[in-house]
Short mmCIF file of C-alpha atoms and ligand atoms in Angstrom, two decimals:
data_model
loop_
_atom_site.label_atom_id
_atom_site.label_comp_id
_atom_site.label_asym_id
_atom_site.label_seq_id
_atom_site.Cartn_x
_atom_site.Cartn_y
_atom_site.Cartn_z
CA UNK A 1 17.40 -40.49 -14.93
CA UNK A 2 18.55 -37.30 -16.96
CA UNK A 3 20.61 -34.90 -15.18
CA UNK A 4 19.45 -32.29 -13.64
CA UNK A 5 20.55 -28.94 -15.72
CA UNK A 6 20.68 -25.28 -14.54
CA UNK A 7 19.25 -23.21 -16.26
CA UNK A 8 18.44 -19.35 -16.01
CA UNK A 9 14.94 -17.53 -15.14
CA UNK A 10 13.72 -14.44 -15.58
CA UNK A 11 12.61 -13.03 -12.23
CA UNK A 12 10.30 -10.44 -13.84
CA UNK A 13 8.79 -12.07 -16.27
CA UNK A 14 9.72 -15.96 -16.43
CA UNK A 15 11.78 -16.21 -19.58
CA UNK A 16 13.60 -18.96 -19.53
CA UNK A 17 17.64 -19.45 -20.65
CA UNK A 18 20.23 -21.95 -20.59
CA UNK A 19 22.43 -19.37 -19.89
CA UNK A 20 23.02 -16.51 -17.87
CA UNK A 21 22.37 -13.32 -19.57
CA UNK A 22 22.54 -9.48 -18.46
CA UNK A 23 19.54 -8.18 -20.05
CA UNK A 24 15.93 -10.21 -20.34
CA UNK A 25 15.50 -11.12 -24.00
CA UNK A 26 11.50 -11.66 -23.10
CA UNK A 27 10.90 -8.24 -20.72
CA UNK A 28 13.92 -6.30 -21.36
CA UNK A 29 14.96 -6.06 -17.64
CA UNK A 30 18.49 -5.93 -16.44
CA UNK A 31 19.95 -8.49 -14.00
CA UNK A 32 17.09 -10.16 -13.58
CA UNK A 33 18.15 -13.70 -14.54
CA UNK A 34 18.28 -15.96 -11.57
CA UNK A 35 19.54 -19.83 -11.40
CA UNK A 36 17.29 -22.27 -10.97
CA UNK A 37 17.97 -26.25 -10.92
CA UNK A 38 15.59 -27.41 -13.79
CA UNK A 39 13.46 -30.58 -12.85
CA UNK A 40 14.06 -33.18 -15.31
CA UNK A 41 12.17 -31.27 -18.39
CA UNK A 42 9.81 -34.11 -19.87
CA UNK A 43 8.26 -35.81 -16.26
CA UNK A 44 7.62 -31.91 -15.36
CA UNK A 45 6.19 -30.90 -18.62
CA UNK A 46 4.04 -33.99 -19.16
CA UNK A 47 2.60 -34.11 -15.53
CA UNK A 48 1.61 -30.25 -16.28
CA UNK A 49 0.00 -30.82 -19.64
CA UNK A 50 -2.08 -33.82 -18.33
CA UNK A 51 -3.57 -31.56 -15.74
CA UNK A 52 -3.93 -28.81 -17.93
CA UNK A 53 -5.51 -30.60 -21.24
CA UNK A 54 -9.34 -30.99 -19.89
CA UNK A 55 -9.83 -27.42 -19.44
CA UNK A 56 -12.57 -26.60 -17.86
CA UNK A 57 -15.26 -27.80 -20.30
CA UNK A 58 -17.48 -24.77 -20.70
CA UNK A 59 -19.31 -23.84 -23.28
CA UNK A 60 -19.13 -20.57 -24.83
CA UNK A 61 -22.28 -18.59 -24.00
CA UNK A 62 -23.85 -15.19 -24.74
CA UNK A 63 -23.55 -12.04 -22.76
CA UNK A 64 -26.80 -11.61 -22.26
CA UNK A 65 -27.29 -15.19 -20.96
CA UNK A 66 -24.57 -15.36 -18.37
CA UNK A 67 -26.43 -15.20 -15.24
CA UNK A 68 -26.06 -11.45 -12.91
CA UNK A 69 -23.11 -11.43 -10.40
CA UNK A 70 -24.59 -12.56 -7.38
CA UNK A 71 -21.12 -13.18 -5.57
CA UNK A 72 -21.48 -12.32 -1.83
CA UNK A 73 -18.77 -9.96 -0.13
CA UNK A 74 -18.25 -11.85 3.73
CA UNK A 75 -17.45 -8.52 5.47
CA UNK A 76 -13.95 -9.08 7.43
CA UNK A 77 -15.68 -6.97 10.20
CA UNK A 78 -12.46 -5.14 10.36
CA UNK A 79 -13.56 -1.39 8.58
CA UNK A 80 -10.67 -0.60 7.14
CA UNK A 81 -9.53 -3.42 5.38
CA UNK A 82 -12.76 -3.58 4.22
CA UNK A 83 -12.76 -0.42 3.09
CA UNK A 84 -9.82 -1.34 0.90
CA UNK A 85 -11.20 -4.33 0.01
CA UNK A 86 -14.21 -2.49 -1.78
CA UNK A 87 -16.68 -4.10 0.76
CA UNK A 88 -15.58 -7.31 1.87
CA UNK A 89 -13.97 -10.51 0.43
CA UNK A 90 -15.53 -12.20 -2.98
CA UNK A 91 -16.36 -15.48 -2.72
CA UNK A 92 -13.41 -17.64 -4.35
CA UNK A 93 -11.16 -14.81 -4.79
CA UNK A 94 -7.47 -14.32 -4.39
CA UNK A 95 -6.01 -11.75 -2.06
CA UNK A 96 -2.36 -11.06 -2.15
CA UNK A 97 -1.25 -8.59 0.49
CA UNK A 98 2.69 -7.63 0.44
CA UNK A 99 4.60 -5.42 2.45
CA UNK A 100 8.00 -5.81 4.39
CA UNK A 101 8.96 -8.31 6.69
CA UNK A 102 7.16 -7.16 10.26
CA UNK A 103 5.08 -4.52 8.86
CA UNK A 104 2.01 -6.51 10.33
CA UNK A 105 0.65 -8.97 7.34
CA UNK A 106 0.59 -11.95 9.74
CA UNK A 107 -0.83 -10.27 12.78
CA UNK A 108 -3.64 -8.29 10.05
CA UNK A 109 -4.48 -11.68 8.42
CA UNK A 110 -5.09 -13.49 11.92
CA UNK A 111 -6.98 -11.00 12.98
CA UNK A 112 -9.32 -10.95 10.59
CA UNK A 113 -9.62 -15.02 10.30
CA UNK A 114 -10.36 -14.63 14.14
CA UNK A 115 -13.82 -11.72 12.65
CA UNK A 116 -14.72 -14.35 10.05
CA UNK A 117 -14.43 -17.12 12.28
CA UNK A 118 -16.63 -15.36 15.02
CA UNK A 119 -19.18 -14.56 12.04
CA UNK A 120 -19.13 -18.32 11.72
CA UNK A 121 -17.40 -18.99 8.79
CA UNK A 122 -14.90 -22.07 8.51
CA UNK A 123 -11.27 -20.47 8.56
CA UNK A 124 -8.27 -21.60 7.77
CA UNK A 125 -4.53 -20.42 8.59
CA UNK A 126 -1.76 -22.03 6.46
CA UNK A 127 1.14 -20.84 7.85
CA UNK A 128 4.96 -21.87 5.95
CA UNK A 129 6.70 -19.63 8.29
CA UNK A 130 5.93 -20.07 11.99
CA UNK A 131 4.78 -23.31 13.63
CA UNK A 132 1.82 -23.63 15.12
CA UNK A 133 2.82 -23.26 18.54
CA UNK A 134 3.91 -19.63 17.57
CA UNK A 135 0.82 -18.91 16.09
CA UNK A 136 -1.26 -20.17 19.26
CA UNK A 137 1.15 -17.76 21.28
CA UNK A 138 0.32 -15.13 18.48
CA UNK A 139 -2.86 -15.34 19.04
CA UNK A 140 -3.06 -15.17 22.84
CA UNK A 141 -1.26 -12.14 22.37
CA UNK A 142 -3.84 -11.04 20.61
CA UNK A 143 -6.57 -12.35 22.40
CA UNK A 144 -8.12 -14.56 19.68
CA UNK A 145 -9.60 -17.66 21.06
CA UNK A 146 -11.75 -18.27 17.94
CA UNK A 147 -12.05 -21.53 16.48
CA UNK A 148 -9.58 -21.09 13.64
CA UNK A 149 -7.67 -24.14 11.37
CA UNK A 150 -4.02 -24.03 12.25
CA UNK A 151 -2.11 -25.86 9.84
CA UNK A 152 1.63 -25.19 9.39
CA UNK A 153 2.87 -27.12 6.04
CA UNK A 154 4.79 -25.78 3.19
CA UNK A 155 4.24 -28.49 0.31
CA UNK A 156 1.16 -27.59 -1.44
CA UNK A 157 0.08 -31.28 -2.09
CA UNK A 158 -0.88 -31.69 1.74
CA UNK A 159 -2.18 -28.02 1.65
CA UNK A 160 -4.25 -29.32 -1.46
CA UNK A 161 -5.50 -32.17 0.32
CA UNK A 162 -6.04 -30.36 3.60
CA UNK A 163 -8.25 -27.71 2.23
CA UNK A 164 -10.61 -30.57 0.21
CA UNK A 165 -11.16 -31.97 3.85
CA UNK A 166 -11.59 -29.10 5.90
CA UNK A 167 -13.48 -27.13 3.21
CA UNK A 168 -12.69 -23.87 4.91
CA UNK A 169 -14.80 -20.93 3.42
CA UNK A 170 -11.86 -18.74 4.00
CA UNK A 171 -7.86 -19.24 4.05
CA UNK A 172 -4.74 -17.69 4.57
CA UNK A 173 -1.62 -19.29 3.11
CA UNK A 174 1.64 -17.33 4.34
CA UNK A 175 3.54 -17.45 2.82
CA UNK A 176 3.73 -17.81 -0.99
CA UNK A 177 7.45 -17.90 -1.14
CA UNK A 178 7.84 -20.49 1.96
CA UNK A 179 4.96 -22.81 -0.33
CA UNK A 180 6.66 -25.75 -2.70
CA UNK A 181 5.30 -28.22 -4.87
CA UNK A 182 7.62 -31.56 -4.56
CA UNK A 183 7.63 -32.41 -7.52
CA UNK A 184 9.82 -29.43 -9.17
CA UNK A 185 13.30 -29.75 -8.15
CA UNK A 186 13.56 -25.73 -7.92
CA UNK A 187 13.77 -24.55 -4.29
CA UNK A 188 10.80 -23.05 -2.67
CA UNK A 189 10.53 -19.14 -3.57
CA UNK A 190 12.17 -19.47 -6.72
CA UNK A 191 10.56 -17.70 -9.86
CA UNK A 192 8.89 -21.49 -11.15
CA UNK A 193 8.19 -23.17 -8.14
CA UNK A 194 6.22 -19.43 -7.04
CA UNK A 195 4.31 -19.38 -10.99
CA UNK A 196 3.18 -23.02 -10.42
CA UNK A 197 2.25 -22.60 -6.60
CA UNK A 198 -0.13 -19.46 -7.58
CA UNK A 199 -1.31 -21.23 -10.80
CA UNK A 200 -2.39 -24.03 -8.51
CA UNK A 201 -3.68 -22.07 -5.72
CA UNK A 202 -5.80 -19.96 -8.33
CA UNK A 203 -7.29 -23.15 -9.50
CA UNK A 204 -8.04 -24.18 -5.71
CA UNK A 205 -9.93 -21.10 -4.86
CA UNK A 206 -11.83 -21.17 -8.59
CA UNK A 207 -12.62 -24.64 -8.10
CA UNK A 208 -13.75 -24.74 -4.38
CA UNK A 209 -15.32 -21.12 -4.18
CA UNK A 210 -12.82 -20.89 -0.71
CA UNK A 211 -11.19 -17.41 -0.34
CA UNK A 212 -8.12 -16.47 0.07
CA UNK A 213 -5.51 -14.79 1.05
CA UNK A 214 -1.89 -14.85 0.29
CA UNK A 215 0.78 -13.23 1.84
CA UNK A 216 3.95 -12.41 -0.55
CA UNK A 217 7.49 -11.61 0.03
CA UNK A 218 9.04 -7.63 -1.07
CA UNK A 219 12.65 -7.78 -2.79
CA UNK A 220 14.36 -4.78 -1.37
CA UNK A 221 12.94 -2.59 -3.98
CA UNK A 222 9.73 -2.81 -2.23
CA UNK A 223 7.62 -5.14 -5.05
CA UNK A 224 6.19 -8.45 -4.46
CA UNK A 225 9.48 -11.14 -5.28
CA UNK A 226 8.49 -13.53 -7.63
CA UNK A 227 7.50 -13.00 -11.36
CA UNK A 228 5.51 -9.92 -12.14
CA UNK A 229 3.12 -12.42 -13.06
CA UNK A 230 2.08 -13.25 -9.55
CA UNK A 231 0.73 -10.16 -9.75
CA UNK A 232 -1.49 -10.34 -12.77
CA UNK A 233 -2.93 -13.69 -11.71
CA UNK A 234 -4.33 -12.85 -8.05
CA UNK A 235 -7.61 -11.06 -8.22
CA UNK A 236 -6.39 -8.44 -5.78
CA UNK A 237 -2.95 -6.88 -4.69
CA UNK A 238 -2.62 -5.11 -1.51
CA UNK A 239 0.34 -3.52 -0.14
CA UNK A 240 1.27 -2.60 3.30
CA UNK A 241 3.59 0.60 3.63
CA UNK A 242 4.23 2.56 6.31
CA UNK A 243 7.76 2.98 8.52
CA UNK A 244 8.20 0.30 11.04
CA UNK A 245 9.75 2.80 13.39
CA UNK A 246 6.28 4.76 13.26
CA UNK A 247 3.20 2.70 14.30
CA UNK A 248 0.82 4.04 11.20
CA UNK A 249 0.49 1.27 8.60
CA UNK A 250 -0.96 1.93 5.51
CA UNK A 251 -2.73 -0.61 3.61
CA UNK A 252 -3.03 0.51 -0.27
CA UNK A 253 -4.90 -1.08 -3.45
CA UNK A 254 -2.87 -1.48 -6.88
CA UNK A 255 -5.02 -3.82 -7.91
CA UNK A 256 -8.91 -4.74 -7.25
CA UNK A 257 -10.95 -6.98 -9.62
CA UNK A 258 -14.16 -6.36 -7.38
CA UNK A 259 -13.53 -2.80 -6.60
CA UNK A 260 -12.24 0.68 -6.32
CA UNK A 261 -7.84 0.89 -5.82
CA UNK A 262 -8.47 4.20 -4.74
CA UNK A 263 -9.30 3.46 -1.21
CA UNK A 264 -6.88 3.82 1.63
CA UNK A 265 -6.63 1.73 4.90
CA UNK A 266 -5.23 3.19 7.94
CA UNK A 267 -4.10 1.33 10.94
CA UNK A 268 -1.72 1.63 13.80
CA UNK A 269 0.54 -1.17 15.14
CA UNK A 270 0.01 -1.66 19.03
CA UNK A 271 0.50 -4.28 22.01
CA UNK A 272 -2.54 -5.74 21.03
CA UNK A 273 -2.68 -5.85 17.15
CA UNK A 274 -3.33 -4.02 14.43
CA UNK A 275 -6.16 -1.40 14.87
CA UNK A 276 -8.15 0.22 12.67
CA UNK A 277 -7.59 4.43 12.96
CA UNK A 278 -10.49 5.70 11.53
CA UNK A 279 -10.26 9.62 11.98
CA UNK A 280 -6.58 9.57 10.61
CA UNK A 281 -6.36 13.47 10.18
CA UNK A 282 -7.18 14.04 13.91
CA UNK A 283 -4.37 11.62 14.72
CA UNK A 284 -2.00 13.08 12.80
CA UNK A 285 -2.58 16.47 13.61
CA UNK A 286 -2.89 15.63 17.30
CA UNK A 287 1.28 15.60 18.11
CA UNK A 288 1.43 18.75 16.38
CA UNK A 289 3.66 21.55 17.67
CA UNK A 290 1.48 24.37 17.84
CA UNK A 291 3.17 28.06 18.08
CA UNK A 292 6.04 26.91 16.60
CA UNK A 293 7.20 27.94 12.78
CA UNK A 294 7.75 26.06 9.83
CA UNK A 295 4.38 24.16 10.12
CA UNK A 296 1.74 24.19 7.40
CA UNK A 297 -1.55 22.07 7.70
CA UNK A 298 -2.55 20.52 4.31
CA UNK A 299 -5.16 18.52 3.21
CA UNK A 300 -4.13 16.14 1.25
CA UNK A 301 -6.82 13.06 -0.58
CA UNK A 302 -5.87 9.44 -0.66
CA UNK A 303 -8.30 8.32 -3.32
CA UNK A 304 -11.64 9.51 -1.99
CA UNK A 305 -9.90 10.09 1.61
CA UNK A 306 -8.91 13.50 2.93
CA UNK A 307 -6.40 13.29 4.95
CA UNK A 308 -5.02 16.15 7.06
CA UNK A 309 -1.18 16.17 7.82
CA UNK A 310 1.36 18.58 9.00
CA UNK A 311 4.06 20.05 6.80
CA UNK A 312 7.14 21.10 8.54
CA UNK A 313 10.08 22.50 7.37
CA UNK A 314 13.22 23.71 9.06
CA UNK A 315 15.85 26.07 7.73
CA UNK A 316 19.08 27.14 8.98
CA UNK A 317 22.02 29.13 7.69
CA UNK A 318 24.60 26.57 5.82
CA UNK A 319 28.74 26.49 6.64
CA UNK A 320 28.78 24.98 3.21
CA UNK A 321 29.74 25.87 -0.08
CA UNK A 322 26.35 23.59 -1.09
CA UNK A 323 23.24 23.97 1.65
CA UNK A 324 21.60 20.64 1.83
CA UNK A 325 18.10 19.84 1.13
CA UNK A 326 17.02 16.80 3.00
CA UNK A 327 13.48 16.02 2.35
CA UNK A 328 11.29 13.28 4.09
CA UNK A 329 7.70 12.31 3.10
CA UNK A 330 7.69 14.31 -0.05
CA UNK A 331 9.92 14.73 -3.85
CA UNK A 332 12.83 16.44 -3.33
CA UNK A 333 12.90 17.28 -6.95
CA UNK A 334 9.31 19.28 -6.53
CA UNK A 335 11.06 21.04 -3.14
CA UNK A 336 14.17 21.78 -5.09
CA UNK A 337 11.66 23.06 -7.80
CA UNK A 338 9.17 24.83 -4.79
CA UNK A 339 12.49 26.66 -3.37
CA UNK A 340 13.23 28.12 -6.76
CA UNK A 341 10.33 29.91 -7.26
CA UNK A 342 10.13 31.07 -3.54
CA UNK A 343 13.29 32.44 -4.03
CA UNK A 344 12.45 34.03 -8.03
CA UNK A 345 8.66 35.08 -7.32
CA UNK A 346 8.29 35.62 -3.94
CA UNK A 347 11.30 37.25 -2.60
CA UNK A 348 11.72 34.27 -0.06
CA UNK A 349 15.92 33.44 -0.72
CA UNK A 350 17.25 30.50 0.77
CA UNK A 351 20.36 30.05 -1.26
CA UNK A 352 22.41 29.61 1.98
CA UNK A 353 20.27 28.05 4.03
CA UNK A 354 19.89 24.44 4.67
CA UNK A 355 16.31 23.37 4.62
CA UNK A 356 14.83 20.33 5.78
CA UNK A 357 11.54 19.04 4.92
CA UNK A 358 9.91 16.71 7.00
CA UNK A 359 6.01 15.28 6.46
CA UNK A 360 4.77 14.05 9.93
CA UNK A 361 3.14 10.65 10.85
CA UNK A 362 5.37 9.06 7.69
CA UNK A 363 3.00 10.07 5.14
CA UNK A 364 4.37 10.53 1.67
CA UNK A 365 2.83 13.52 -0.78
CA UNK A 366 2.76 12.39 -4.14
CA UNK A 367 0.22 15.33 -4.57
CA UNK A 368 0.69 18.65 -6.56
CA UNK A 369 -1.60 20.18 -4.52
CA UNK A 370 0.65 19.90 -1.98
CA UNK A 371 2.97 22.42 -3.22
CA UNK A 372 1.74 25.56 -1.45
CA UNK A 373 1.55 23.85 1.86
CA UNK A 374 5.21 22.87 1.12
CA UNK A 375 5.96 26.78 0.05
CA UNK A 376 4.19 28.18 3.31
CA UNK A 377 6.14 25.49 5.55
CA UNK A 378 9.48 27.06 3.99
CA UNK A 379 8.80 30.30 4.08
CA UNK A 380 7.35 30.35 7.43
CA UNK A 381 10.70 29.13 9.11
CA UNK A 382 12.94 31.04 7.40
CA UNK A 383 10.63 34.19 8.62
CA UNK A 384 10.59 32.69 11.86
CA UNK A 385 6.59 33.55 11.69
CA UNK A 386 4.08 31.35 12.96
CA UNK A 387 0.90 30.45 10.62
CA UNK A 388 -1.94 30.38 12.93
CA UNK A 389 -2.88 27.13 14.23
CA UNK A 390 -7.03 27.38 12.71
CA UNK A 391 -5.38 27.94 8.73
CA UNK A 392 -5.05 25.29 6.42
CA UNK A 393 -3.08 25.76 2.95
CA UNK A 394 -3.33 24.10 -0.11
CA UNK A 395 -2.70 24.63 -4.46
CA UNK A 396 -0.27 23.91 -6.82
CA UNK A 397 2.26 25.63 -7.44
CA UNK A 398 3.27 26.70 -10.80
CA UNK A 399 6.62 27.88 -12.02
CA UNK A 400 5.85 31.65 -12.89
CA UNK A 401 4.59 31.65 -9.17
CA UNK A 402 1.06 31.09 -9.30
CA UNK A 403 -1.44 28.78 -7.83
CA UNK A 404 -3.27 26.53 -10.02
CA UNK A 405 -6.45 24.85 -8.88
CA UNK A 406 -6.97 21.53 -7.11
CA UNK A 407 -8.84 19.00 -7.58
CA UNK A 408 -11.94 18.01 -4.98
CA UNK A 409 -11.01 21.08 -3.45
CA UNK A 410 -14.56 21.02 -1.51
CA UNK A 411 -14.14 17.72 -0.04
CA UNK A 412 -11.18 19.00 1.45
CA UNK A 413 -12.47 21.87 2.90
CA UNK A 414 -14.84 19.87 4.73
CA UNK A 415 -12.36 17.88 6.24
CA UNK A 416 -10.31 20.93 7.36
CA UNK A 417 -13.60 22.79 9.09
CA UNK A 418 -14.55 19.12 10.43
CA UNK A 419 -10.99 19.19 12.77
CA UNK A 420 -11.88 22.80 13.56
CA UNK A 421 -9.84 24.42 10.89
CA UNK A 422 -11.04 28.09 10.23
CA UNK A 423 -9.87 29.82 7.73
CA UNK A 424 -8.68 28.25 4.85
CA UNK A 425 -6.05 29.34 1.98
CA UNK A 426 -7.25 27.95 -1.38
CA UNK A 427 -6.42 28.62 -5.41
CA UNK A 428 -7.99 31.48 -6.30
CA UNK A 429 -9.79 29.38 -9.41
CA UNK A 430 -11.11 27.07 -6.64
CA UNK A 431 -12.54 29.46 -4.39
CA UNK A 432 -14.70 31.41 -6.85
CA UNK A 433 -16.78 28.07 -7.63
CA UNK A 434 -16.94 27.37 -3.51
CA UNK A 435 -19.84 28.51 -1.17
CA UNK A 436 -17.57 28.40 2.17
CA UNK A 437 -19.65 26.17 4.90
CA UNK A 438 -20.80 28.41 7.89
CA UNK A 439 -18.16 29.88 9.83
CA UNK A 440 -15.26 29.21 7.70
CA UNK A 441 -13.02 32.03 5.90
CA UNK A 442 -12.03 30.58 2.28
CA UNK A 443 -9.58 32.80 0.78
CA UNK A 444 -8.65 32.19 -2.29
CA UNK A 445 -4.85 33.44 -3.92
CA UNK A 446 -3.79 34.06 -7.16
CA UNK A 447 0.50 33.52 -6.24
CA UNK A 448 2.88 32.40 -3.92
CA UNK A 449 3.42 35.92 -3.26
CA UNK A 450 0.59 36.43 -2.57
CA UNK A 451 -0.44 33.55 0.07
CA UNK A 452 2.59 35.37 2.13
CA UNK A 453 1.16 38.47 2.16
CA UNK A 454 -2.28 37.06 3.81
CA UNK A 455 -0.71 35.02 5.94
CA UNK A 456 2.87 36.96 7.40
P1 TYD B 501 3.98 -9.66 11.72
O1 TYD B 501 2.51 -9.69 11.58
O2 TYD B 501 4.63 -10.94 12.12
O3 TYD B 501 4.67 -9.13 10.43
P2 TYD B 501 4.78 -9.79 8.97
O4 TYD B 501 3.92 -10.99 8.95
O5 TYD B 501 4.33 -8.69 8.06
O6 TYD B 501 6.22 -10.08 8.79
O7 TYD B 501 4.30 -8.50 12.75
C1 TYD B 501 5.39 -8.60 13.53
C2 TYD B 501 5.70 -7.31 14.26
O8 TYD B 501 4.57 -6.75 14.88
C3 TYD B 501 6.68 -7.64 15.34
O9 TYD B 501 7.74 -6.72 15.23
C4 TYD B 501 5.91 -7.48 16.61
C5 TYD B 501 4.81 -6.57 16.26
N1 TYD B 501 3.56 -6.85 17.00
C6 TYD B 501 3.03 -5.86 17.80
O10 TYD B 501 3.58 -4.77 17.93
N2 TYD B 501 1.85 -6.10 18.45
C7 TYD B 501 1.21 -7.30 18.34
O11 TYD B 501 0.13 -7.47 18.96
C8 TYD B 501 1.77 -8.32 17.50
C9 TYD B 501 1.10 -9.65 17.36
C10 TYD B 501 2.95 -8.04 16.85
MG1 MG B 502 4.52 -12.98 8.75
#
């Protein structure tokens, strides 16, 4: 028997090394090289290429003669991860879904086996992490009584075998990194053992037509561990976010073979489950602090979903040589950036003031057009002047001052008159192409400057 060697993988990408280096010769990445026991190289290699030689035998065939899509979506029955899902699941797709540990991808993924299940469909939960006693207690928590497969096994043989017999038309394998073929000596969520378990998986759903879903693993950075590749195999990648100190969970899109990755799930986290929130804005904007200043509504889109939050910001007079700036849910480079041109073109100085930013409900701006809601929020407190609790704000802020136009600035506005929202502070280049709906006051502004003078 030849001796087992270590050898040296490339968590991003795979490369492999005999020994350890700092920077990825294949992907260029920095201490990514991880140890890994290599299984003796030729029984490996030449069980791999025997399954891999037949191919799949078809014949190369015109465009035009390939037969339309036809694929069903089974509905999950759960709206918004169908929503995200573009529809439903595709018959003999992949799903990976990753997020960090207790964010709710277990409770999610039962959930909707227990939908599928009740829509008749043959389910089955692979679980590598809990046993199935904790999954019955799981589910009794969550009041699922549904005749769902339980099977908790991590080698992917049995899982192989399991799924041939049961011929589920849905599963759920949690987790990839707990799953481990026997026959590589690597341990089970290493970079190989993870590439092989997908690869086979892939071929499972492909060859079968089941469904399925996968949970992954985060590193600390907040990707899916494993090689990047994982990532480019799966037909879909899903990601959870959200604090676990709030209860919102977001589920987000970065990748969708079958659909849109501009959609945006929103659920909340309670005794019973996940469930779906579908009028986020009124939510968010329901533990809102009204008569008090340093609040600024803004409307903000999450692919083609406006969502209304609540900008707050706090200032108050610094004992330090430096004030801080301590900004939550948004980029504290674009406050630093906002603050400077309060403070140049609008008079509003806050050079020895601390000033705190804080985005309620954990929602994170990535938008531009939040600027102006950010500017208001700012200026607002360190006035100590309320903005009226029926005004919404939005633009972009540029540096010389002035407000640049959003885009689907309509859409929003409809959102903001929907939660009784009346009059409504837009770019100036926005509101000139805008017929306001009944009863709602669109004013449009030219500056930052300007937008205070309206509103203080
Ligand atoms: P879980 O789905 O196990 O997370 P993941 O699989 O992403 O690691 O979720 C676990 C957390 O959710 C745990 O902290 C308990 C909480 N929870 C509820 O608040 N309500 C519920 O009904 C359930 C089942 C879990
Ligand atoms: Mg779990």
């Amino acid at each position: 028997m030849s001796k087992a060697k270590a050898c040296y993988t490339c968590s991003a990408c795979g490369y492999e090394s005999p020994k350890w280096i700092g920077r990825c010769p294949g992907c260029g990445a920095w201490n990514t090289m991880e140890e890994a026991i290599a299984a003796a190289p030729e029984k490996a290699s030449a069980k791999i290429a025997a399954k891999q030689r037949p191919g799949t035998g078809a014949e190369a065939m015109k465009l035009k003669d390939i037969p339309e899509d036809t694929t069903l979506r089974i509905p999950t029955r759960i709206s918004e991860l169908d929503r995200v899902l573009g529809g439903g699941i595709v018959e003999g797709g992949l799903i990976l879904i990753g997020g960090d540990p207790g964010i709710g991808k277990s409770t999610l993924l039962l959930q909707a086996c227990a939908h599928l299940a009740r829509d008749g469909k043959r389910v089955l939960y692979i679980s590598g992490e809990e046993s199935a006693r904790q999954i019955k207690l799981r589910a009794s928590r969550l009041e699922i009584s549904e005749d769902i497969y339980i099977l908790a096994e991590n080698a992917l043989d049995a899982v192989e075998s399991k799924i041939s017999a049961i011929e589920p038309d849905v599963a759920v394998i949690d987790s990839i990194q707990t799953m481990y073929r026997p026959e590589m000596a690597s341990a089970p969520g290493s970079v190989s053992q993870i590439r092989e378990s997908t690869s086979l998986i892939m071929r499972l759903c492909k060859e079968t037509g089941t469904s399925m879903f996968l949970v992954g693993h985060v590193t600390k950075d907040g990707a899916i561990a494993g090689p990047r590749i994982l990532e480019h195999m799966v037909d879909v990648v899903l990601y959870f976010e959200g604090d676990r100190q709030q209860d919102y969970r977001l589920l987000r899109a970065v990748k969708n073979r079958f659909g849109s990755v501009n959609e945006l799930g929103v659920f909340r986290m309670t005794g019973k489950g996940m469930q779906t929130v579908e009028n986020p804005s009124e939510e968010l904007l329901s533990r809102r602090a009204k008569g008090a200043s340093g609040s600024a509504v803004f409307c903000g889109l999450e692919g083609s979903r406006p969502l209304l939050c609540d900008v707050q910001a706090l200032t108050s007079t610094t004992f330090y040589g430096t004030p801080r700036r301590t900004v939550n849910g948004a980029d504290a480079a674009r406050v630093a950036l906002l603050l400077a041109v309060l403070e140049k073109r609008a008079n509003q100085r806050t050079y020895n003031q601390d000033v705190y930013i804080n985005v309620a409900g954990g929602l994170e701006l990535s938008e531009p057009a939040a600027d102006l809601a950010l500017c208001v929020a700012v200026a607002s407190s360190l006035k100590d002047r309320i903005v009226g609790p029926d005004i919404a704000v939005m633009g972009e802020v540029g540096l010389a001052g002035e407000v640049r136009s959003i885009p689907q600035c309509e859409r929003r506005i409809s959102e903001c008159a929907r939660l009784g929202f009346t009059t409504i502070l837009v770019p100036q280049a926005n509101a000139r192409r805008i017929k306001a709906p009944e009863g709602i006051r669109v004013i449009g502004v030219d500056t930052v400057a300007q937008a205070m003078s309206v509103l203080f």
